CSV table of C-alpha atoms in Angstrom, one decimal:
chain,number,residue,atom,x,y,z
A,1,MET,CA,12.2,-7.0,-10.9
A,2,LEU,CA,14.7,-6.2,-8.1
A,3,LEU,CA,13.8,-4.9,-4.7
A,4,VAL,CA,15.7,-1.7,-3.9
A,5,LEU,CA,16.6,-1.3,-0.2
A,6,SER,CA,17.5,2.0,1.4
A,7,GLU,CA,20.7,2.3,3.5
A,8,GLU,CA,18.6,2.4,6.7
A,9,HIS,CA,17.0,-1.0,5.8
A,10,LYS,CA,20.3,-2.4,4.9
A,11,GLU,CA,21.6,-1.3,8.3
A,12,HIS,CA,18.6,-2.9,10.1
A,13,LEU,CA,19.1,-6.2,8.2
A,14,GLY,CA,22.9,-6.0,9.0
A,15,PHE,CA,22.1,-7.5,12.4
A,16,LEU,CA,20.9,-10.9,10.9
A,17,PRO,CA,24.4,-12.3,10.1
A,18,GLN,CA,25.4,-11.9,13.8
A,19,VAL,CA,22.8,-14.4,15.0
A,20,GLU,CA,22.3,-18.1,14.4
A,21,SER,CA,20.1,-19.4,11.6
A,22,SER,CA,17.4,-20.7,14.1
A,23,VAL,CA,17.2,-17.1,15.4
A,24,VAL,CA,16.6,-15.7,11.9
A,25,SER,CA,13.8,-18.2,11.4
A,26,GLU,CA,12.3,-17.1,14.7
A,27,PHE,CA,12.6,-13.5,13.6
A,28,GLY,CA,10.7,-14.5,10.5
A,29,ARG,CA,7.9,-15.9,12.7
A,30,ILE,CA,7.9,-12.7,14.9
A,31,ALA,CA,7.8,-10.6,11.7
A,32,LEU,CA,4.6,-12.4,10.6
A,33,GLU,CA,3.1,-11.9,14.1
A,34,PHE,CA,4.0,-8.2,13.8
A,35,LEU,CA,2.0,-8.0,10.6
A,36,ARG,CA,-1.0,-9.9,12.1
A,37,LYS,CA,-1.2,-8.3,15.5
A,38,GLY,CA,1.1,-5.3,15.6
A,39,THR,CA,4.2,-4.6,17.6
A,40,ASN,CA,4.9,-6.3,21.0
A,41,PRO,CA,7.8,-4.7,23.0
A,42,LYS,CA,7.9,-7.7,25.4
A,43,ILE,CA,8.9,-10.0,22.6
A,44,TYR,CA,11.8,-7.6,21.6
A,45,GLU,CA,12.9,-7.4,25.2
A,46,GLY,CA,12.9,-11.2,25.7
A,47,ALA,CA,14.8,-11.8,22.5
A,48,ALA,CA,17.3,-9.0,23.4
A,49,ARG,CA,18.0,-10.6,26.8
A,50,LYS,CA,18.7,-14.0,25.2
A,51,LEU,CA,21.0,-12.4,22.5
A,52,ASN,CA,22.7,-9.9,24.9
A,53,VAL,CA,21.8,-6.9,22.7
A,54,SER,CA,19.5,-3.9,23.1
A,55,SER,CA,15.8,-4.4,22.4
A,56,GLU,CA,16.1,-1.5,19.8
A,57,THR,CA,18.6,-3.6,17.8
A,58,VAL,CA,16.2,-6.6,17.8
A,59,GLN,CA,13.3,-4.4,16.9
A,60,HIS,CA,15.2,-2.8,14.0
A,61,GLY,CA,16.2,-6.3,12.8
A,62,ILE,CA,12.6,-7.6,12.9
A,63,GLU,CA,11.3,-4.4,11.2
A,64,GLY,CA,13.9,-4.7,8.5
A,65,LEU,CA,13.0,-8.3,7.9
A,66,THR,CA,9.3,-7.4,7.9
A,67,TYR,CA,9.9,-4.7,5.3
A,68,LEU,CA,11.9,-7.2,3.1
A,69,LEU,CA,9.2,-9.8,3.2
A,70,THR,CA,6.3,-7.4,2.7
A,71,GLU,CA,7.8,-5.5,-0.2
A,72,SER,CA,8.8,-8.7,-1.9
A,73,SER,CA,5.4,-10.2,-1.4
A,74,LYS,CA,3.7,-7.0,-2.6
A,75,LEU,CA,5.7,-7.0,-5.8
A,76,MET,CA,5.5,-10.9,-6.1
A,77,ILE,CA,9.1,-10.9,-7.2
A,78,SER,CA,10.4,-14.2,-8.5
A,79,GLU,CA,12.7,-16.5,-6.6
A,80,ARG,CA,15.7,-15.4,-8.7
A,81,ASP,CA,14.9,-11.7,-8.2
A,82,PHE,CA,14.6,-12.1,-4.5
A,83,GLN,CA,18.0,-13.8,-4.4
A,84,ASP,CA,19.6,-11.0,-6.4
A,85,SER,CA,17.9,-8.4,-4.2
A,86,VAL,CA,19.3,-10.0,-1.0
A,87,LEU,CA,22.7,-10.6,-2.7
A,88,VAL,CA,23.7,-6.9,-2.4
A,89,LEU,CA,23.4,-7.2,1.4
A,90,GLY,CA,26.5,-9.4,1.4
A,91,PHE,CA,25.0,-12.2,3.6
A,92,SER,CA,26.3,-15.8,3.6
A,93,GLU,CA,24.7,-18.4,1.3
A,94,GLU,CA,23.1,-20.1,4.2
A,95,LEU,CA,21.4,-16.9,5.4
A,96,ASN,CA,20.3,-16.0,1.9
A,97,ALA,CA,18.8,-19.5,1.6
A,98,ILE,CA,16.9,-19.0,4.9
A,99,LEU,CA,15.6,-15.7,3.8
A,100,LEU,CA,14.5,-17.1,0.5
A,101,GLN,CA,12.7,-20.0,2.2
A,102,LEU,CA,11.0,-17.5,4.6
A,103,TYR,CA,9.8,-15.5,1.6
A,104,LEU,CA,8.6,-18.5,-0.4
A,105,ASP,CA,6.8,-20.1,2.5
A,106,ASN,CA,5.0,-17.0,3.6
A,107,ARG,CA,4.4,-14.7,0.6
A,108,LYS,CA,0.8,-15.9,0.0
A,109,GLU,CA,-0.1,-15.3,3.7
A,110,ILE,CA,1.6,-11.9,3.7
A,111,ARG,CA,-0.3,-10.8,0.7
A,112,SER,CA,-3.6,-11.9,2.3
A,113,ILE,CA,-2.7,-10.0,5.5
A,114,LEU,CA,-1.9,-6.9,3.4
A,115,ASN,CA,-5.2,-7.2,1.6
A,116,GLU,CA,-7.1,-7.3,4.9
A,117,LEU,CA,-5.1,-4.2,6.1
A,118,ALA,CA,-5.8,-2.2,2.9
A,119,PRO,CA,-8.5,0.4,3.4
A,120,LYS,CA,-11.9,-0.5,2.0
A,121,LEU,CA,-12.7,2.5,-0.3
A,122,PRO,CA,-16.2,3.3,-1.4
A,123,SER,CA,-17.2,2.2,-4.9
A,124,TYR,CA,-19.5,3.9,-7.4
A,125,HIS,CA,-23.1,2.7,-7.6
A,126,SER,CA,-25.1,5.4,-9.5
A,127,LEU,CA,-25.4,9.2,-10.1
A,128,GLU,CA,-28.3,11.5,-10.3
A,129,TRP,CA,-28.0,15.1,-11.4
A,130,ARG,CA,-30.0,18.3,-11.8
A,131,LEU,CA,-29.2,21.6,-13.5
A,132,ASP,CA,-30.5,24.8,-11.8
A,133,VAL,CA,-30.3,28.2,-13.4
A,134,GLN,CA,-31.1,31.4,-11.6
A,135,LEU,CA,-32.4,33.9,-14.2
A,136,ALA,CA,-33.2,36.9,-12.0
A,137,SER,CA,-33.1,38.2,-8.4
A,138,ARG,CA,-34.4,41.3,-6.6
A,139,CYS,CA,-31.0,43.0,-7.1
A,140,LEU,CA,-30.3,41.9,-10.7
A,141,ARG,CA,-33.2,41.6,-13.2
A,142,GLN,CA,-31.2,39.7,-15.8
A,143,GLN,CA,-28.6,37.2,-14.7
A,144,ILE,CA,-27.7,33.7,-15.6
A,145,LYS,CA,-26.3,31.7,-12.7
A,146,PRO,CA,-26.2,28.0,-13.4
A,147,ALA,CA,-25.5,25.3,-10.8
A,148,ILE,CA,-25.2,21.6,-11.2
A,149,THR,CA,-26.3,19.4,-8.2
A,150,LEU,CA,-25.0,15.8,-8.2
A,151,LYS,CA,-26.3,13.1,-6.0
A,152,LEU,CA,-23.7,10.4,-5.9
A,153,HIS,CA,-24.6,6.9,-4.6
A,154,LEU,CA,-21.7,4.9,-3.2
A,155,ASN,CA,-21.3,1.3,-1.9
A,156,GLN,CA,-19.1,0.7,1.1
A,157,ASN,CA,-19.0,-2.4,3.3
A,158,GLU,CA,-22.3,-3.6,1.7
A,159,THR,CA,-24.1,-0.4,2.7
A,160,GLN,CA,-25.1,2.4,0.4
A,161,THR,CA,-24.2,6.0,1.2
A,162,THR,CA,-25.2,9.2,-0.6
A,163,LYS,CA,-23.1,12.3,-1.2
A,164,ILE,CA,-24.6,15.5,-2.5
A,165,LEU,CA,-22.3,17.9,-4.4
A,166,GLN,CA,-22.9,21.2,-6.1
A,167,THR,CA,-20.7,23.0,-8.6
A,168,ASP,CA,-20.8,25.4,-11.5
A,169,PRO,CA,-20.4,24.2,-15.1
A,170,ALA,CA,-16.8,25.7,-15.5
A,171,THR,CA,-15.5,23.7,-12.5
A,172,LEU,CA,-17.3,20.5,-13.7
A,173,TYR,CA,-15.8,20.9,-17.2
A,174,HIS,CA,-12.3,21.3,-15.6
A,175,LEU,CA,-12.9,18.2,-13.5
A,176,ILE,CA,-14.0,16.2,-16.6
A,177,GLN,CA,-10.8,17.4,-18.5
A,178,GLN,CA,-8.6,16.3,-15.5
A,179,LEU,CA,-10.3,12.8,-15.4
A,180,GLU,CA,-9.9,12.4,-19.1
A,181,GLN,CA,-6.2,13.3,-18.8
A,182,ALA,CA,-5.8,10.8,-16.0
A,183,LEU,CA,-7.4,8.1,-18.1
A,184,GLY,CA,-5.1,9.0,-21.0
A,185,GLU,CA,-2.1,8.6,-18.6
A,186,MET,CA,-3.2,5.1,-17.7
A,187,LYS,CA,-2.8,4.1,-21.3
A,188,THR,CA,0.9,5.0,-21.4
A,189,ASN,CA,3.5,2.2,-21.3
A,190,HIS,CA,5.0,3.5,-18.0
A,191,CYS,CA,1.6,3.3,-16.2
A,192,ARG,CA,0.8,-0.1,-17.6
A,193,ARG,CA,4.2,-1.4,-16.3
A,194,ILE,CA,3.5,0.0,-12.8
A,195,VAL,CA,0.0,-1.5,-12.7
A,196,ARG,CA,1.3,-4.9,-13.9
A,197,ASN,CA,3.9,-4.9,-11.1
A,198,ILE,CA,1.3,-3.9,-8.5
A,199,LYS,CA,-0.9,-6.8,-9.3
């Protein structure tokens, strides 16, 4: 599977051939720091002074390299696919080899950093429900007004939370249909291919 880079990312990575291979390796280290701790303008300014370029150019170069490494690591693309993806950038063989080595050395660490950054979503624990039907009121002697109350128990960060929802049967039926349609979509070849590539 090849990585598709936008014109903007290609432009940001276009700065890399203008610097020495040791600088590209240092940019790789800075890109990992960027993932771990966030952006640091002082690092960009220091590197820009040494290279006699603007700090914005250095920042774009590092961000482009970060994007290349994170997207490749997310998709766990093979060594050959990474080389083919970088080939379209028109870099020298030496620079392509440095980028490949950066990717191979750091992809496991990048994936673990990305896993830590992913939001921890609540997971289903149990569900309680109750059906209430209002048969009459002072205004209307004969009416049928059903309501379904759901008590949803969720696990999040080893704590249990409860959400109470109320709906009418028609809305609940529509929700069930939509969920069944989504489950049906997951069985299509296209979705299976996407899920396989995400893992």
